[in-house]
PDB file of C-alpha atoms in Angstrom:
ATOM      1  CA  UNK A  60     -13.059 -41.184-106.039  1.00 79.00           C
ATOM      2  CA  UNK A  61     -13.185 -38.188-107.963  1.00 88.00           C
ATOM      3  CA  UNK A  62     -10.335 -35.746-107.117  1.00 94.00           C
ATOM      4  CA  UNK A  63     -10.000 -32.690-104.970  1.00 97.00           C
ATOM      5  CA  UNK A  64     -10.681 -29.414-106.926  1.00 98.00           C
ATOM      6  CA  UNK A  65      -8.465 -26.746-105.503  1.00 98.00           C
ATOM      7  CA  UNK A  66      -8.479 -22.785-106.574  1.00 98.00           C
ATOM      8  CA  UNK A  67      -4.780 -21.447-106.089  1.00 98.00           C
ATOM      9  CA  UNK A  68      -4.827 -17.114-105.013  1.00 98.00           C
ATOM     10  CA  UNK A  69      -1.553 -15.701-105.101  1.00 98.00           C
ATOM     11  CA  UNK A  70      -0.374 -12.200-107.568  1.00 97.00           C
ATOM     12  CA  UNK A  71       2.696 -13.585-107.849  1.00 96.00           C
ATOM     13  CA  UNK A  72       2.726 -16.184-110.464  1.00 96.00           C
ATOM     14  CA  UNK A  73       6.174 -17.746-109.630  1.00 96.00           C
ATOM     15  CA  UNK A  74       5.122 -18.455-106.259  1.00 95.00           C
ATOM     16  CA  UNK A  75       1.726 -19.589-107.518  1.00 96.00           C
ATOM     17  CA  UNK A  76       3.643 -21.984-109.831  1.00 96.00           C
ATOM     18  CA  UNK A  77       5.085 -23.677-106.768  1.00 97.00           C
ATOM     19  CA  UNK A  78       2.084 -23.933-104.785  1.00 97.00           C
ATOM     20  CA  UNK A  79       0.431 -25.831-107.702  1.00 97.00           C
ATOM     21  CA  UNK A  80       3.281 -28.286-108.385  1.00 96.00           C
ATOM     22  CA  UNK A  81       3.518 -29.268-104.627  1.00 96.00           C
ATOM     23  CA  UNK A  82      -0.268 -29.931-104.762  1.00 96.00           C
ATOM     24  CA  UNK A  83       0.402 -31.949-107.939  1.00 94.00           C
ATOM     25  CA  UNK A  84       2.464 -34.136-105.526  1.00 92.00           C
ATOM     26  CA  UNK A  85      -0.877 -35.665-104.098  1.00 90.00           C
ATOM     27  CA  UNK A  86      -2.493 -37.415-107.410  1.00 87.00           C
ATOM     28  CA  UNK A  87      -5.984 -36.721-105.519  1.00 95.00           C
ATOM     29  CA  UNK A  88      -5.707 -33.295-105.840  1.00 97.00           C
ATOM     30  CA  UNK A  89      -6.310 -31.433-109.203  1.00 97.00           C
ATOM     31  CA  UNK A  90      -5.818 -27.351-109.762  1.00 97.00           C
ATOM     32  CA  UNK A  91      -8.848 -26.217-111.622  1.00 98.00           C
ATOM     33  CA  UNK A  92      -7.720 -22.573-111.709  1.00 98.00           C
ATOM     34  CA  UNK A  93      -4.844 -19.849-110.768  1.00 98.00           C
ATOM     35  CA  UNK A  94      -6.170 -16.663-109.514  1.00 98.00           C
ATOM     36  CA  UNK A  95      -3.886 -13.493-109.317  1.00 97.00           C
ATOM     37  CA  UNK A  96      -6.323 -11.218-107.313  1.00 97.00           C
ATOM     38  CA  UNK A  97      -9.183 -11.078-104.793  1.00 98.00           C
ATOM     39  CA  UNK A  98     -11.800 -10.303-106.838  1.00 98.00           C
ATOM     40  CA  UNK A  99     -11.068 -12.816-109.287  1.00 98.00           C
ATOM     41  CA  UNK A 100     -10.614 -15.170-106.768  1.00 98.00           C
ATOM     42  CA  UNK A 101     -14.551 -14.855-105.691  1.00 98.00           C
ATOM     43  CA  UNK A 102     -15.339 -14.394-109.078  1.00 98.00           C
ATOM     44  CA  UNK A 103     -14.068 -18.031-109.879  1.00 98.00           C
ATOM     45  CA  UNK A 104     -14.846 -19.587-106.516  1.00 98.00           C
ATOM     46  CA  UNK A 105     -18.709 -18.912-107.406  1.00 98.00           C
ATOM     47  CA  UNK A 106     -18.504 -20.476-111.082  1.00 98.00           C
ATOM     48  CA  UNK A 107     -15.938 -23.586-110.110  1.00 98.00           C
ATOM     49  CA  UNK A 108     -17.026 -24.471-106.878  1.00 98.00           C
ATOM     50  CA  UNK A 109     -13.471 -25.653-105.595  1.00 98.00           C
ATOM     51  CA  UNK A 110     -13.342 -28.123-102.789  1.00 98.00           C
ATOM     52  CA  UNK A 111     -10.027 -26.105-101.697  1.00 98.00           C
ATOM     53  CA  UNK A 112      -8.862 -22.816-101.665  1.00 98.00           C
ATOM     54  CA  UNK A 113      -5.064 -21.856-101.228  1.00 98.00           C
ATOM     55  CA  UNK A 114      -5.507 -17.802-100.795  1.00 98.00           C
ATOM     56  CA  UNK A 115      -2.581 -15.151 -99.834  1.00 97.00           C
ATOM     57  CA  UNK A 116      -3.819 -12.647 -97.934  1.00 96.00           C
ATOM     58  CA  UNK A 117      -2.242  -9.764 -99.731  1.00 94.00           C
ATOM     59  CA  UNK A 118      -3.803  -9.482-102.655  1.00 97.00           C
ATOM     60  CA  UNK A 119      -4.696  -6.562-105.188  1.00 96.00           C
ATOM     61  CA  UNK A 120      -8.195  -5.596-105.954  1.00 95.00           C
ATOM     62  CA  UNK A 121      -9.698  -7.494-102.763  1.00 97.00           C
ATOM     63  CA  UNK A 122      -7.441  -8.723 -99.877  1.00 97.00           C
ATOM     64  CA  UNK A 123      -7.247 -12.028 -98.634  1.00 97.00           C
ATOM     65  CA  UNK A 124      -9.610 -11.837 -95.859  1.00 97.00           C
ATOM     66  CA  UNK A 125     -12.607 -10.093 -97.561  1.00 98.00           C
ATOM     67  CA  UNK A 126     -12.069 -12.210-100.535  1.00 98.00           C
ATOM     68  CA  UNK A 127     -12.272 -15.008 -98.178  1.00 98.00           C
ATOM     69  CA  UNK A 128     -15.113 -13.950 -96.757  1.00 98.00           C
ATOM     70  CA  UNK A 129     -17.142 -13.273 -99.726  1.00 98.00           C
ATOM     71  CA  UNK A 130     -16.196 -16.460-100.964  1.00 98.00           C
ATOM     72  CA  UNK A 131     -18.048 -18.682 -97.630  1.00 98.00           C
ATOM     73  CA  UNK A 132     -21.200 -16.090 -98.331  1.00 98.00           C
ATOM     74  CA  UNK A 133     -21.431 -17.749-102.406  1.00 98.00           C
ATOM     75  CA  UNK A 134     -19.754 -21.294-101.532  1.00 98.00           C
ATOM     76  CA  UNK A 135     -19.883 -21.846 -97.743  1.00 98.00           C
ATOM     77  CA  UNK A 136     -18.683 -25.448 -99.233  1.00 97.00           C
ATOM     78  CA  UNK A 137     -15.359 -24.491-100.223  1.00 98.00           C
ATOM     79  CA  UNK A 138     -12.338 -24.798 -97.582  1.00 98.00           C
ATOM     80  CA  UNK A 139     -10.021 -22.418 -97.171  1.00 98.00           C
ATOM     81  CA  UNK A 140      -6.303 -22.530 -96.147  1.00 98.00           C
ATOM     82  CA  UNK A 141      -4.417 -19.520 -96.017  1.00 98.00           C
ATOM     83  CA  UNK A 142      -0.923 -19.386 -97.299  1.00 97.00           C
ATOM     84  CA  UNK A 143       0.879 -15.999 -96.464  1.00 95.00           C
ATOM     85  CA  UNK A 144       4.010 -14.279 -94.896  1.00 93.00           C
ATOM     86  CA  UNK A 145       1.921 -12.370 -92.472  1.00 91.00           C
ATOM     87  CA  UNK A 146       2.901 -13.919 -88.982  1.00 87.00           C
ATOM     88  CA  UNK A 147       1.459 -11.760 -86.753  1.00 89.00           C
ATOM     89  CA  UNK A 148      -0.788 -13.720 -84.140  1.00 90.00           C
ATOM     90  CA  UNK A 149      -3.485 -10.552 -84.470  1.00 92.00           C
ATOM     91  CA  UNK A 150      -3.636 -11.292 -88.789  1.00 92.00           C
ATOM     92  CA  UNK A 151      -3.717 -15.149 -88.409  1.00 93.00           C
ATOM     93  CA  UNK A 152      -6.583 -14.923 -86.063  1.00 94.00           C
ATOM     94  CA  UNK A 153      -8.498 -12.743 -88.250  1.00 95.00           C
ATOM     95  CA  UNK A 154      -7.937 -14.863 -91.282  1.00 94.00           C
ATOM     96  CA  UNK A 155      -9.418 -17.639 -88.815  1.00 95.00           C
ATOM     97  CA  UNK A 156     -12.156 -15.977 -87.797  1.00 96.00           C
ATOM     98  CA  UNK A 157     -13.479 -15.473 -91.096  1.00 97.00           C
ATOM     99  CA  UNK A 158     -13.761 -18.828 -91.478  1.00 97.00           C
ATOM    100  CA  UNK A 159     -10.460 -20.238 -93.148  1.00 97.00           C
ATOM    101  CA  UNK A 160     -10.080 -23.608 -91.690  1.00 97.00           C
ATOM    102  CA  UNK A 161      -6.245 -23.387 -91.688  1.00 97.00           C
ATOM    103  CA  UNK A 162      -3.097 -21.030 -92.127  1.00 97.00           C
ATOM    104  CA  UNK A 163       0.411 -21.720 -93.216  1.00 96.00           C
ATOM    105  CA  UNK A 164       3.259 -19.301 -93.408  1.00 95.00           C
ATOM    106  CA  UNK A 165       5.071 -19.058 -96.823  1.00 95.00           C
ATOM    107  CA  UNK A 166       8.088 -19.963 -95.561  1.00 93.00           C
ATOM    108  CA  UNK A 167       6.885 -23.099 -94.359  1.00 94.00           C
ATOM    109  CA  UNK A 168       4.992 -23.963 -97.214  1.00 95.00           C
ATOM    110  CA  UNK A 169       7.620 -26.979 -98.343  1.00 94.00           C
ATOM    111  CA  UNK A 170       6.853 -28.873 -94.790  1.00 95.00           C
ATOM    112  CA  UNK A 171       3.752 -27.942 -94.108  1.00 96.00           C
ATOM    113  CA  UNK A 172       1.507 -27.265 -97.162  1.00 96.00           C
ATOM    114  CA  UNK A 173       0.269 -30.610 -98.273  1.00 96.00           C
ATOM    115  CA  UNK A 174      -0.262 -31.638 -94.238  1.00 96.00           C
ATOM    116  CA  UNK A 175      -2.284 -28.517 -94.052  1.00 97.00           C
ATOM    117  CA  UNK A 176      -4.255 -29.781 -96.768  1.00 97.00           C
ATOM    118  CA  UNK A 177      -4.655 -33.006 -95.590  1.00 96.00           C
ATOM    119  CA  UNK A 178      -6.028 -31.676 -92.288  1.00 97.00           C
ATOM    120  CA  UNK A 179      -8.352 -29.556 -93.893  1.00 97.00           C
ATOM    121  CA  UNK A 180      -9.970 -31.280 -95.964  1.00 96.00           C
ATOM    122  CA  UNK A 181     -10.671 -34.378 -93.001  1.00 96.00           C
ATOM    123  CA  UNK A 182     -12.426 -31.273 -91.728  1.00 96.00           C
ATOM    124  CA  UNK A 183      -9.459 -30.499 -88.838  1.00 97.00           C
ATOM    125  CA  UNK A 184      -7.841 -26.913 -88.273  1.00 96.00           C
ATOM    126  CA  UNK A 185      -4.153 -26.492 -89.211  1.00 97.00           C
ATOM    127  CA  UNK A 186      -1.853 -23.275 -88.171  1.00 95.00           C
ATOM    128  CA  UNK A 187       2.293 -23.534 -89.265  1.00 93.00           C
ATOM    129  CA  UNK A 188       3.979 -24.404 -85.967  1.00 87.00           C
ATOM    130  CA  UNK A 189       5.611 -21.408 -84.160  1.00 76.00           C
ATOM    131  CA  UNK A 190       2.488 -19.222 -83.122  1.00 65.00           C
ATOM    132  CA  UNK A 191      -0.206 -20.003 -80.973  1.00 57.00           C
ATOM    133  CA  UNK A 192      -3.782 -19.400 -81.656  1.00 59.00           C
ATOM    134  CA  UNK A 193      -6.280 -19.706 -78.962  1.00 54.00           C
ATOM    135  CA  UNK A 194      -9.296 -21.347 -80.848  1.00 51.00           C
ATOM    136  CA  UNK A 195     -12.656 -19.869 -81.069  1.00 48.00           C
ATOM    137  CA  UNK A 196     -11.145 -16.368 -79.727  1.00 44.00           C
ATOM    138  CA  UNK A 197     -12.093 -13.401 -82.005  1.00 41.00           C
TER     139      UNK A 197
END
C-alpha cells in the first residue's frame, strides 16, 4: 500500500519540525512538503495533491481557514486536520465548518496528533478532548 502523502502548514519551522517527526512515527505516512504560509500552502496542495493536511490556523499571507478553504475548492480530496493554539469553541467550529475533518490543540499535539490522524483518514471527525463541539452546527 502506497503511503499517506501529508502537507505540513505551520510559519514556525521548529514547531513544523516536530509535527513532521511525530508523523514519521507511523511508517505509512510520508511528508511530501513543509509549508510556512497560507498561500503557499494552496499553492502546493493544488500541485501535490496530499492525502493529509496538518494546517495552523494562524498563518501569514492567508490564514488557516481561508487557506483551508481554498484548498477543498482545488482538492476537495485532501483531508484536513487542524493543529493550532486557538481553543476557543467559536474558532474550532469555524475551522470545522469549512470542512477540516478534525482539530487538535498544540498543546496536545504529543497525545493526540497521530490518533487524530488515524481518525481522519478512516474518514471519522476528531476534536482534542476538553471542548465540546456540537456537530453539524454552523
Amino acid at each position: 500500500m502506497p503511503p499517506i502523502r501529508v502537507l505540513v502548514v505551520d510559519d514556525f519551522e521548529a514547531w513544523r519540525r516536530y509535527i513532521c517527526s511525530t508523523l514519521l512515527k507511523n511508517s505509512g505516512l510520508q511528508v511530501v512538503h513543509e509549508a510556512s504560509d497560507g498561500l503557499e500552502a494552496v499553492h502546493k496542495a493544488e500541485a501535490l495533491r496530499p492525502d493529509l493536511i496538518v494546517l495552523d490556523l494562524g498563518l501569514p499571507t492567508l490564514n488557516g481557514i481561508e487557506a483551508a478553504r481554498q484548498i477543498l475548492k482545488l482538492v476537495p480530496e485532501s483531508k484536513i486536520l487542524f493543529l493550532s493554539s486557538e481553543s476557543s469553541a467559536e474558532v474550532v467550529q469555524e475551522a470545522l465548518s469549512v470542512g477540516a475533518r478534525g482539530y487538535v490543540f498544540k498543546t496536545k499535539a504529543e497525545t493526540d496528533l497521530l490518533g487524530a490522524v488515524k481518525t481522519v483518514l478512516e474518514g471519522g471527525q476528531f476534536i482534542s478532548s476538553g471542548l465540546q463541539i456540537t456537530p453539524g452546527s454552523d
